[in-house]
mmCIF file of C-alpha atoms in Angstrom:
data_model
loop_
_atom_site.group_PDB
_atom_site.id
_atom_site.type_symbol
_atom_site.label_atom_id
_atom_site.label_comp_id
_atom_site.label_asym_id
_atom_site.label_seq_id
_atom_site.Cartn_x
_atom_site.Cartn_y
_atom_site.Cartn_z
ATOM 1 C CA GLY D 1 -0.093 0.011 0.219
ATOM 2 C CA GLU D 2 0.736 3.718 -0.280
ATOM 3 C CA ASN D 3 3.264 4.896 2.400
ATOM 4 C CA VAL D 4 3.890 9.008 2.962
ATOM 5 C CA GLU D 5 7.098 10.224 4.800
ATOM 6 C CA GLN D 6 7.229 13.797 5.871
ATOM 7 C CA HIS D 7 10.321 15.821 6.953
ATOM 8 C CA PRO D 8 11.392 17.754 8.910
ATOM 9 C CA SER D 9 9.429 16.731 11.807
ATOM 10 C CA THR D 10 9.726 20.262 13.559
ATOM 11 C CA LEU D 11 10.818 23.353 11.923
ATOM 12 C CA SER D 12 11.414 26.811 13.689
ATOM 13 C CA VAL D 13 11.788 29.945 11.195
ATOM 14 C CA GLN D 14 11.915 33.613 11.964
ATOM 15 C CA GLU D 15 8.818 35.848 11.254
ATOM 16 C CA GLY D 16 9.130 36.531 7.627
ATOM 17 C CA ASP D 17 11.401 33.931 6.513
ATOM 18 C CA SER D 18 10.309 30.868 4.144
ATOM 19 C CA ALA D 19 9.621 27.557 5.381
ATOM 20 C CA VAL D 20 9.735 24.565 3.336
ATOM 21 C CA ILE D 21 8.298 20.758 4.057
ATOM 22 C CA LYS D 22 8.990 17.877 1.892
ATOM 23 C CA CYS D 23 6.952 14.444 1.354
ATOM 24 C CA THR D 24 7.680 11.280 -0.458
ATOM 25 C CA TYR D 25 5.185 8.882 -1.514
ATOM 26 C CA SER D 26 5.766 5.285 -2.459
ATOM 27 C CA ASP D 27 2.983 4.494 -4.896
ATOM 28 C CA SER D 28 3.276 5.499 -8.398
ATOM 29 C CA ALA D 29 -0.514 5.276 -9.012
ATOM 30 C CA SER D 30 -0.922 8.145 -6.529
ATOM 31 C CA ASN D 31 -2.682 11.133 -8.175
ATOM 32 C CA TYR D 32 -3.981 13.562 -5.737
ATOM 33 C CA PHE D 33 -1.727 15.524 -3.001
ATOM 34 C CA PRO D 34 -3.588 17.841 -0.500
ATOM 35 C CA TRP D 35 -1.715 19.544 2.365
ATOM 36 C CA TYR D 36 -3.682 20.136 5.755
ATOM 37 C CA LYS D 37 -3.148 22.699 8.700
ATOM 38 C CA GLN D 38 -3.848 21.728 12.016
ATOM 39 C CA GLU D 39 -3.728 24.142 15.150
ATOM 40 C CA LEU D 40 -3.540 23.389 18.529
ATOM 41 C CA GLY D 41 -6.752 21.706 19.814
ATOM 42 C CA LYS D 42 -8.339 22.131 16.376
ATOM 43 C CA ARG D 43 -9.251 19.763 13.332
ATOM 44 C CA PRO D 44 -7.480 19.617 10.321
ATOM 45 C CA GLN D 45 -8.161 21.747 7.613
ATOM 46 C CA LEU D 46 -7.105 21.779 3.651
ATOM 47 C CA ILE D 47 -4.866 24.930 2.736
ATOM 48 C CA ILE D 48 -3.807 23.523 -0.752
ATOM 49 C CA ASP D 49 -3.746 20.675 -3.039
ATOM 50 C CA ILE D 50 -2.334 19.344 -6.020
ATOM 51 C CA ARG D 51 -3.292 16.928 -8.805
ATOM 52 C CA SER D 52 -0.661 14.692 -10.646
ATOM 53 C CA ASN D 53 -1.024 16.640 -14.056
ATOM 54 C CA VAL D 54 0.081 19.830 -12.411
ATOM 55 C CA GLY D 55 3.947 20.498 -11.325
ATOM 56 C CA GLU D 56 3.069 23.444 -9.339
ATOM 57 C CA LYS D 57 0.289 25.328 -7.446
ATOM 58 C CA LYS D 58 0.370 28.656 -5.916
ATOM 59 C CA ASP D 59 -2.135 30.556 -3.315
ATOM 60 C CA GLN D 60 -0.842 33.860 -1.910
ATOM 61 C CA ARG D 61 2.191 32.856 0.348
ATOM 62 C CA ILE D 62 1.616 29.041 -0.113
ATOM 63 C CA ALA D 63 2.906 27.002 -3.050
ATOM 64 C CA VAL D 64 3.228 23.018 -3.475
ATOM 65 C CA THR D 65 5.384 21.436 -5.832
ATOM 66 C CA LEU D 66 4.997 18.220 -7.458
ATOM 67 C CA ASN D 67 7.773 15.922 -8.767
ATOM 68 C CA LYS D 68 6.162 12.739 -10.053
ATOM 69 C CA THR D 69 9.585 11.287 -11.267
ATOM 70 C CA ALA D 70 10.995 11.492 -8.127
ATOM 71 C CA LYS D 71 7.622 10.613 -5.928
ATOM 72 C CA HIS D 72 8.188 13.928 -3.890
ATOM 73 C CA PHE D 73 6.074 16.974 -3.284
ATOM 74 C CA SER D 74 6.816 20.006 -1.095
ATOM 75 C CA LEU D 75 4.981 22.517 0.613
ATOM 76 C CA HIS D 76 6.383 26.201 0.327
ATOM 77 C CA ILE D 77 5.427 28.780 2.930
ATOM 78 C CA THR D 78 6.705 32.581 2.146
ATOM 79 C CA GLU D 79 6.890 35.522 4.511
ATOM 80 C CA THR D 80 5.953 33.560 7.514
ATOM 81 C CA GLN D 81 3.775 34.857 10.144
ATOM 82 C CA PRO D 82 3.337 33.857 13.696
ATOM 83 C CA GLU D 83 -0.377 32.765 12.596
ATOM 84 C CA ASP D 84 1.235 30.274 10.497
ATOM 85 C CA SER D 85 2.365 28.355 13.834
ATOM 86 C CA ALA D 86 0.715 24.939 13.320
ATOM 87 C CA VAL D 87 1.483 21.220 12.406
ATOM 88 C CA TYR D 88 0.983 20.443 8.824
ATOM 89 C CA PHE D 89 0.449 17.182 7.260
ATOM 90 C CA CYS D 90 1.051 16.022 3.616
ATOM 91 C CA ALA D 91 -1.009 13.120 2.310
ATOM 92 C CA ALA D 92 -1.502 11.175 -0.901
ATOM 93 C CA SER D 93 -4.352 9.274 -2.499
ATOM 94 C CA HIS D 94 -5.508 7.433 -5.852
ATOM 95 C CA GLY D 95 -8.478 9.059 -6.020
ATOM 96 C CA GLY D 96 -10.833 7.331 -7.960
ATOM 97 C CA ALA D 97 -13.808 5.692 -6.061
ATOM 98 C CA THR D 98 -12.547 5.589 -2.757
ATOM 99 C CA ASN D 99 -10.550 8.834 -2.289
ATOM 100 C CA LYS D 100 -8.516 7.100 0.298
ATOM 101 C CA LEU D 101 -6.245 9.633 2.082
ATOM 102 C CA ILE D 102 -2.711 8.192 3.413
ATOM 103 C CA PHE D 103 -1.128 10.987 5.459
ATOM 104 C CA GLY D 104 2.453 11.825 6.484
ATOM 105 C CA THR D 105 3.414 12.048 10.023
ATOM 106 C CA GLY D 106 3.328 15.750 10.337
ATOM 107 C CA THR D 107 5.365 18.602 10.768
ATOM 108 C CA LEU D 108 5.284 21.098 13.735
ATOM 109 C CA LEU D 109 5.942 24.789 12.467
ATOM 110 C CA ALA D 110 7.147 27.415 14.888
ATOM 111 C CA VAL D 111 7.313 30.979 13.689
ATOM 112 C CA GLN D 112 9.093 32.987 15.968
ATOM 113 C CA PRO D 113 8.348 36.444 15.894
ATOM 114 C CA ASN K 1 -25.108 23.373 7.355
ATOM 115 C CA ALA K 2 -23.559 21.914 10.314
ATOM 116 C CA GLY K 3 -20.603 20.385 8.420
ATOM 117 C CA VAL K 4 -19.196 17.365 10.073
ATOM 118 C CA THR K 5 -20.308 16.546 13.519
ATOM 119 C CA GLN K 6 -19.093 14.041 16.346
ATOM 120 C CA THR K 7 -20.237 12.868 19.684
ATOM 121 C CA PRO K 8 -18.912 12.710 22.444
ATOM 122 C CA LYS K 9 -15.920 15.242 22.310
ATOM 123 C CA PHE K 10 -14.420 13.340 25.290
ATOM 124 C CA GLN K 11 -14.662 9.868 26.700
ATOM 125 C CA VAL K 12 -12.986 7.907 29.538
ATOM 126 C CA LEU K 13 -13.377 4.121 29.045
ATOM 127 C CA LYS K 14 -12.277 1.243 31.387
ATOM 128 C CA THR K 15 -10.372 -1.830 29.505
ATOM 129 C CA GLY K 16 -12.824 -4.016 28.160
ATOM 130 C CA GLN K 17 -15.904 -1.565 27.873
ATOM 131 C CA SER K 18 -17.536 -1.028 24.713
ATOM 132 C CA MET K 19 -18.911 2.499 23.128
ATOM 133 C CA THR K 20 -19.741 3.979 19.870
ATOM 134 C CA LEU K 21 -18.209 7.144 18.720
ATOM 135 C CA GLN K 22 -20.861 9.188 16.458
ATOM 136 C CA CYS K 23 -20.179 10.928 13.392
ATOM 137 C CA ALA K 24 -22.920 12.791 11.027
ATOM 138 C CA GLN K 25 -22.725 14.962 8.086
ATOM 139 C CA ASP K 26 -25.298 17.093 6.841
ATOM 140 C CA MET K 27 -23.620 17.915 3.314
ATOM 141 C CA ASN K 28 -24.931 14.806 1.449
ATOM 142 C CA HIS K 29 -21.319 13.175 1.102
ATOM 143 C CA GLU K 30 -20.997 10.150 -0.493
ATOM 144 C CA TYR K 31 -17.446 9.185 1.290
ATOM 145 C CA MET K 32 -16.655 9.153 4.865
ATOM 146 C CA SER K 33 -14.010 7.871 6.898
ATOM 147 C CA TRP K 34 -12.517 7.786 10.430
ATOM 148 C CA TYR K 35 -8.777 8.142 11.384
ATOM 149 C CA ARG K 36 -6.945 8.190 14.674
ATOM 150 C CA GLN K 37 -4.164 10.609 15.427
ATOM 151 C CA ASP K 38 -1.249 9.736 17.751
ATOM 152 C CA PRO K 39 1.852 11.962 18.929
ATOM 153 C CA GLY K 40 4.253 11.610 16.045
ATOM 154 C CA MET K 41 2.379 9.118 13.962
ATOM 155 C CA GLY K 42 0.011 11.650 12.230
ATOM 156 C CA LEU K 43 -3.526 10.605 11.011
ATOM 157 C CA ARG K 44 -3.944 6.947 10.345
ATOM 158 C CA LEU K 45 -6.935 5.705 8.493
ATOM 159 C CA ILE K 46 -9.192 3.318 10.481
ATOM 160 C CA HIS K 47 -12.360 2.459 8.165
ATOM 161 C CA TYR K 48 -13.814 4.124 5.333
ATOM 162 C CA SER K 49 -17.034 4.062 3.361
ATOM 163 C CA VAL K 50 -17.909 5.232 -0.394
ATOM 164 C CA GLY K 51 -21.509 5.285 0.259
ATOM 165 C CA ALA K 52 -24.427 3.859 2.287
ATOM 166 C CA GLY K 53 -24.111 0.121 2.805
ATOM 167 C CA ILE K 54 -20.848 -0.112 1.491
ATOM 168 C CA THR K 55 -17.485 -0.096 4.306
ATOM 169 C CA ASP K 56 -13.838 -0.997 3.755
ATOM 170 C CA GLN K 57 -10.753 -1.318 6.204
ATOM 171 C CA GLY K 58 -7.911 1.224 6.074
ATOM 172 C CA GLU K 59 -4.456 1.123 7.534
ATOM 173 C CA VAL K 60 -5.371 0.245 11.323
ATOM 174 C CA PRO K 61 -8.796 -1.590 11.380
ATOM 175 C CA ASN K 62 -8.110 -4.004 14.311
ATOM 176 C CA GLY K 63 -10.625 -3.560 17.201
ATOM 177 C CA TYR K 64 -12.782 -1.048 15.210
ATOM 178 C CA ASN K 65 -15.993 -1.759 13.462
ATOM 179 C CA VAL K 66 -18.209 0.436 11.558
ATOM 180 C CA SER K 67 -21.421 0.484 9.616
ATOM 181 C CA ARG K 68 -22.915 2.930 7.148
ATOM 182 C CA SER K 69 -26.865 2.416 6.936
ATOM 183 C CA THR K 70 -27.452 5.953 6.169
ATOM 184 C CA THR K 71 -25.658 8.763 3.764
ATOM 185 C CA GLU K 72 -25.299 10.807 6.992
ATOM 186 C CA ASP K 73 -23.905 8.579 9.750
ATOM 187 C CA PHE K 74 -20.857 6.701 9.985
ATOM 188 C CA PRO K 75 -20.606 5.339 13.506
ATOM 189 C CA LEU K 76 -17.445 4.065 15.051
ATOM 190 C CA ARG K 77 -17.669 0.813 17.448
ATOM 191 C CA LEU K 78 -15.098 -0.268 19.946
ATOM 192 C CA LEU K 79 -16.220 -3.495 20.861
ATOM 193 C CA SER K 80 -13.383 -4.060 23.928
ATOM 194 C CA ALA K 81 -11.702 -1.099 24.587
ATOM 195 C CA ALA K 82 -7.588 -1.461 25.141
ATOM 196 C CA PRO K 83 -5.168 1.001 26.501
ATOM 197 C CA SER K 84 -3.547 1.097 22.988
ATOM 198 C CA GLN K 85 -6.673 2.501 21.791
ATOM 199 C CA THR K 86 -6.244 6.169 23.711
ATOM 200 C CA SER K 87 -6.049 8.718 21.031
ATOM 201 C CA VAL K 88 -7.862 11.426 19.318
ATOM 202 C CA TYR K 89 -10.394 10.308 16.652
ATOM 203 C CA PHE K 90 -11.354 12.237 13.745
ATOM 204 C CA CYS K 91 -14.393 11.823 11.145
ATOM 205 C CA ALA K 92 -14.032 13.107 7.602
ATOM 206 C CA SER K 93 -16.202 13.373 4.743
ATOM 207 C CA SER K 94 -15.837 14.499 0.831
ATOM 208 C CA PRO K 95 -18.316 14.531 -1.571
ATOM 209 C CA GLY K 96 -16.729 11.580 -3.618
ATOM 210 C CA GLN K 97 -18.291 10.769 -6.930
ATOM 211 C CA GLY K 98 -14.996 9.045 -7.747
ATOM 212 C CA VAL K 99 -13.031 12.307 -7.925
ATOM 213 C CA GLN K 100 -10.552 13.343 -5.650
ATOM 214 C CA GLU K 101 -12.204 15.932 -3.190
ATOM 215 C CA THR K 102 -11.474 17.876 -0.100
ATOM 216 C CA GLN K 103 -12.012 15.777 2.882
ATOM 217 C CA TYR K 104 -13.846 18.087 5.677
ATOM 218 C CA PHE K 105 -12.936 17.002 9.310
ATOM 219 C CA GLY K 106 -15.153 17.044 12.383
ATOM 220 C CA PRO K 107 -14.076 18.393 15.620
ATOM 221 C CA GLY K 108 -12.593 15.033 16.956
ATOM 222 C CA THR K 109 -13.051 12.715 20.035
ATOM 223 C CA ARG K 110 -10.659 12.593 22.734
ATOM 224 C CA LEU K 111 -10.763 8.967 24.173
ATOM 225 C CA LEU K 112 -8.555 7.596 27.169
ATOM 226 C CA VAL K 113 -8.766 4.081 28.075
ATOM 227 C CA LEU K 114 -7.740 3.140 31.375
#
């Protein structure tokens, strides 16, 4: 089955710096890669996703890149702000009839003011 | 719309007790799933359903049962609770229809098994 590895497990940056979180997946049939943000004590919420027919997607300060050949995808946050502090999860899915998501183990991002 | 709701918010069980975690959604979503979240292990899929009457196992199904008698409800049953089942449980739903779709999570249930 699918396996998703995520690095780093913790990341501390200064406010205004960029943050990059990387994930690799094992199943070449995966074609949907969402990123979720989870604030302390809250539920995970989707922040951005990318599908296998796209190499990069941007939404304001957030971008995701996908390298299907290498089977890895990354989340990029620019001009970080203290409210970006949270746990970020990547996930991968075959899509199709099940949309069964397999998650990475999460990255705790701390943005220091 | 209330979205995805879960009850209870917190629960303490003794080893061997049984209970049902409730999950409901009012968005007419076909796909529903249950995850458990443990420190350092991310979100692991327990069971999922692609529609009423259809369920399947995820990554960590042992010790849990599910059923999907209606589109709205997807309860998770612990038949004989064990300390290893202490976790935060999230239910999620998505429109499904055979297309990758955003999964919407419920607020979670914190379970402690003594």
